[in-house]
């Protein structure tokens, strides 16, 4: 006991925590080896989560091996001295129903996992948590860095980077790097790719990895976070048992000389960190960058703020600035740009950390075509708002607004829900502790207090000073992303002074503007009528009432708190309150729990509206228009913690769904406001204003085109829904209908909606009293005489699905767009109708087994791709299992064959099992994992889970409570009423599983999975990569050839190498490149001996390298196995013609089901 006490030093901190955390206990400790650890006892969940944050990231990469920190992160999973099996941690954790992951930023590398505390260990002599922590801790003690795995992980990093090139956020973030000072650490490429990591060779790279680990993976730069239902004392014992033997190192982190290598310790890391604090983030002459990207038009305004925020409470000052500019209520700058002028589709204001304390205030503005034409005025409007509306405002008026916003922020913190993902939460805590720029009491809260004297007036003075210094034309840096470079024409610059460059990592063209004087903008009329945000008196009253409840700063004072999320709590199913031919009403009884939040979702099924592209689009326009009108009214409710959204046509049939969640004190009011606005818009006899209609059309078109131009995973999933779900309206049909839609069409539809008799489905849950219940039910009534006639009901039925034919392997081939960077295969095995709960239970069991073997087999061993996704896939009436792989290395046919090889090998391994091993290694761990709250989803299991609102407060929430609510809504809308499942899946029949034998399990495998099965039904959606992958690989290849030739003393530019590649007749293998190179060198009259030497060293490798780096082509299979006989299609309707249609559920049958439920 004395040894235990001596190894752990408590660091007592009084934390600020929200009410939802009041049942938790926290303790910050430090081990004798210097490892700081944040312990969290959370008795509301059985999940155990752990995260190790290392205070080193890509900023410490050596120049000659950019991406080394990222590669090191990957390599730690591939074996340690005590656990040499690659991906052993992932196999153990995933078999227990949990997950593992890691990420690398500029300053940190974070490793984390999560699993149920009740999961069964594969080693019966130890508990699962001890087993997993022992493997996890070995990452930081004795990683192997085996050379044979390095090349495969470089490919994985390359795949990850290619995925990043499709992400608009990462594209813009990289542009910010291009703007940064060349000598600043932030300027460097951090992810790494095949080119940056292949330059040294695997043997040398192995040395670099070991040296990097020895230098930076030291306890003084590491923070561990452990969270679980275990007591603080138990968590301390786990900490000591597994992490007390981590070794302290004393290597110098800041090396100042670039000497030649003598030992691993002489590797020169992080040259730009030396003297970093003297390097400005941006040079004064660097003003703007214009990108050519096939994405939405975006304007990003960046205001470096390191030199401005040097006072106490800087976090809250930044928050105030963001809230003042980003406020979307009436007559604000956002309202002016979006609604009044129609220049912007969306505006986001946030603080972006680049590196260490170099923060940048960012204003992101999605531009409409009209906004692009007025781009300089958009920028000037923002500066006008700051300099005239904010800075020149009466100091007491500004203090009043600031106080209201600060009160809202504090109330939102107090009412903060439990985080949607625990690992994200604990990683955030760990990073804050390691970085050390936030006081320890504020780790959970995320922001510090204001000035020490507590004067808000003084805070406003500091706020005004910050606005004046920050938002100037001298300080701003501009990023413009558009499909071409024409936005340059809006600025007074001489284009002859600039060249179009191509970024070597993201492959987009750009022009960087460097001038010694500020860019010149067009002046505006200074009478814009902009106002400071105002918060309604009703909302202020709600805020004040909430704050009166006080702040639960001390968890020790709340031992008797009744509301916890219920470790292994009994499933609380909805109760049918009322039903008839017009409505069904469901409620969840809170069982006396004093819940902070309530959840309300109402769906209006527009049964009398014909399902046509015109009506489907029209309903979307109605929701878009009503939602836009509400955005400005409800903005401050969102700041208070409310979420709301309009969802349309949720089953492919005409419908409107409204969902509201948030504090119970105001959620019912919020629902009433939303539905009153919907009624007003439908009942309005006047035509809608053309500009408002035009904005709705623009936003609707944007959504449809995003679906139409989807890439990768989203594209193959969408194609699968289009094939299997009957009568879905395609994006092309929607666009054609939208082209013909006008204000008269919308008026006609509104008149129909006013007269119709919808079928209403309502689910509400939370601590709702009788008065509030009555208000909710009254609010959802869209009109009188809602009972539809029997003739109308008889014609109505739920949409159905296609079922794949037995014994067929159908392959639907797609050609990716130019920005598709991977060959993606969706391999789907149909299992049966959704109401076959026994097959579903078996399918979940088999998919669980897939999930903890697929990554190691398909990525580590076969090296097919960076990620392999497995999961259940649900359609309206059917379900199955899928394996989905995006790969830049192999073509789609090869990927499909390798999936079948994996399934064949899996079947052979299963045939070797004994009954005892089957139960102990597969069945029992899965049954135990079923009790674990699902907190991590690889891919969405069904279309309903992917739905996002057409208008609302943002994406739908992802908290466990809301997702449980959403799953119940799914069952109600589908009319299946099988409650108890998670993430919109069916409940699992445990009784069936507990009696499942190995022979029965294998019989299902032979029927549904085996490549040789005559009954197997398989759909393969194959999306071939577009030209961007080819161009990226070719550019990368040109860089490698250029470097090799330069190392051989051949005088040639990178541009010339690229032009020679373009001149090759063989654009796939470049087999004629050596001939062209020889001609060039001869024409340039270079030394003939060098020419011979260069070709002796490089000509053969050039051709061989092209084969492996440029084209994704079939290569010999890894092993011999059966391959299915696939029938390939390019028209999805040809596949549908081979399928049969499931039985529709008519409304009459639905009423019978409700009667059966009501009767007990």
PDB file of N, CA and C in Angstrom, residues 17 43 54 144 154 161 195 235 292 361 465 540 566 587 610 655 696 728 741 757 855 1072 1105:
ATOM      1  N   UNK A  17     -17.810  22.197 -13.847  1.00  0.00           N
ATOM      2  CA  UNK A  17     -18.436  21.122 -14.621  1.00  0.00           C
ATOM      3  C   UNK A  17     -19.900  21.451 -14.871  1.00  0.00           C
ATOM      4  N   UNK A  43     -20.191   6.856 -13.323  1.00  0.00           N
ATOM      5  CA  UNK A  43     -21.034   5.697 -13.049  1.00  0.00           C
ATOM      6  C   UNK A  43     -22.304   5.671 -13.899  1.00  0.00           C
ATOM      7  N   UNK A  54       0.439  12.407 -26.691  1.00  0.00           N
ATOM      8  CA  UNK A  54       1.883  12.659 -26.737  1.00  0.00           C
ATOM      9  C   UNK A  54       2.093  14.060 -27.282  1.00  0.00           C
ATOM     10  N   UNK A 144       8.046  -2.219 -31.926  1.00  0.00           N
ATOM     11  CA  UNK A 144       9.050  -2.937 -32.714  1.00  0.00           C
ATOM     12  C   UNK A 144       9.508  -2.171 -33.956  1.00  0.00           C
ATOM     13  N   UNK A 154       3.171   3.184 -45.232  1.00  0.00           N
ATOM     14  CA  UNK A 154       3.339   4.356 -46.102  1.00  0.00           C
ATOM     15  C   UNK A 154       2.184   4.420 -47.092  1.00  0.00           C
ATOM     16  N   UNK A 161      -4.060  10.465 -47.100  1.00  0.00           N
ATOM     17  CA  UNK A 161      -3.843  11.786 -47.701  1.00  0.00           C
ATOM     18  C   UNK A 161      -4.735  11.999 -48.914  1.00  0.00           C
ATOM     19  N   UNK A 195       5.418  10.011 -51.493  1.00  0.00           N
ATOM     20  CA  UNK A 195       6.625  10.694 -51.961  1.00  0.00           C
ATOM     21  C   UNK A 195       7.501  11.137 -50.796  1.00  0.00           C
ATOM     22  N   UNK A 235      -9.093   3.187 -10.594  1.00  0.00           N
ATOM     23  CA  UNK A 235      -8.417   3.742 -11.756  1.00  0.00           C
ATOM     24  C   UNK A 235      -6.946   4.024 -11.451  1.00  0.00           C
ATOM     25  N   UNK A 292      -8.079  26.960 -57.343  1.00  0.00           N
ATOM     26  CA  UNK A 292      -8.960  26.370 -58.339  1.00  0.00           C
ATOM     27  C   UNK A 292      -9.319  24.972 -57.876  1.00  0.00           C
ATOM     28  N   UNK A 361      -8.291  34.227 -36.102  1.00  0.00           N
ATOM     29  CA  UNK A 361      -9.745  34.366 -36.149  1.00  0.00           C
ATOM     30  C   UNK A 361     -10.186  34.192 -37.597  1.00  0.00           C
ATOM     31  N   UNK A 465     -10.957  47.175 -28.241  1.00  0.00           N
ATOM     32  CA  UNK A 465      -9.545  47.310 -28.655  1.00  0.00           C
ATOM     33  C   UNK A 465      -9.147  46.164 -29.579  1.00  0.00           C
ATOM     34  N   UNK A 540     -34.152  35.869 -22.363  1.00  0.00           N
ATOM     35  CA  UNK A 540     -33.368  36.318 -21.212  1.00  0.00           C
ATOM     36  C   UNK A 540     -33.934  35.748 -19.916  1.00  0.00           C
ATOM     37  N   UNK A 566     -27.709   5.217 -16.619  1.00  0.00           N
ATOM     38  CA  UNK A 566     -28.174   3.871 -16.350  1.00  0.00           C
ATOM     39  C   UNK A 566     -27.291   2.792 -16.894  1.00  0.00           C
ATOM     40  N   UNK A 587     -45.184   8.164 -26.289  1.00  0.00           N
ATOM     41  CA  UNK A 587     -44.466   8.888 -25.233  1.00  0.00           C
ATOM     42  C   UNK A 587     -43.565   7.922 -24.479  1.00  0.00           C
ATOM     43  N   UNK A 610     -49.427  13.297 -54.464  1.00  0.00           N
ATOM     44  CA  UNK A 610     -48.862  12.300 -55.376  1.00  0.00           C
ATOM     45  C   UNK A 610     -47.334  12.305 -55.280  1.00  0.00           C
ATOM     46  N   UNK A 655     -43.447  13.771 -47.274  1.00  0.00           N
ATOM     47  CA  UNK A 655     -43.589  13.916 -45.819  1.00  0.00           C
ATOM     48  C   UNK A 655     -42.734  15.070 -45.332  1.00  0.00           C
ATOM     49  N   UNK A 696     -34.082  29.702 -51.875  1.00  0.00           N
ATOM     50  CA  UNK A 696     -34.476  28.327 -51.576  1.00  0.00           C
ATOM     51  C   UNK A 696     -34.098  27.404 -52.723  1.00  0.00           C
ATOM     52  N   UNK A 728     -37.313   5.198 -55.857  1.00  0.00           N
ATOM     53  CA  UNK A 728     -36.652   6.405 -55.361  1.00  0.00           C
ATOM     54  C   UNK A 728     -36.570   7.440 -56.480  1.00  0.00           C
ATOM     55  N   UNK A 741     -39.765  24.494 -61.714  1.00  0.00           N
ATOM     56  CA  UNK A 741     -40.540  24.945 -60.559  1.00  0.00           C
ATOM     57  C   UNK A 741     -40.466  26.463 -60.429  1.00  0.00           C
ATOM     58  N   UNK A 757     -55.153  15.994 -45.524  1.00  0.00           N
ATOM     59  CA  UNK A 757     -55.385  15.344 -44.233  1.00  0.00           C
ATOM     60  C   UNK A 757     -54.202  14.421 -43.973  1.00  0.00           C
ATOM     61  N   UNK A 855      -9.807  -5.623 -40.626  1.00  0.00           N
ATOM     62  CA  UNK A 855      -8.748  -4.621 -40.730  1.00  0.00           C
ATOM     63  C   UNK A 855      -7.383  -5.283 -40.812  1.00  0.00           C
ATOM     64  N   UNK A1072       7.840   4.311 -72.839  1.00  0.00           N
ATOM     65  CA  UNK A1072       8.688   5.042 -73.791  1.00  0.00           C
ATOM     66  C   UNK A1072       9.361   6.261 -73.168  1.00  0.00           C
ATOM     67  N   UNK A1105       8.709   1.604 -61.720  1.00  0.00           N
ATOM     68  CA  UNK A1105       7.999   2.462 -60.766  1.00  0.00           C
ATOM     69  C   UNK A1105       6.680   2.954 -61.315  1.00  0.00           C
TER      70      UNK A1105
END
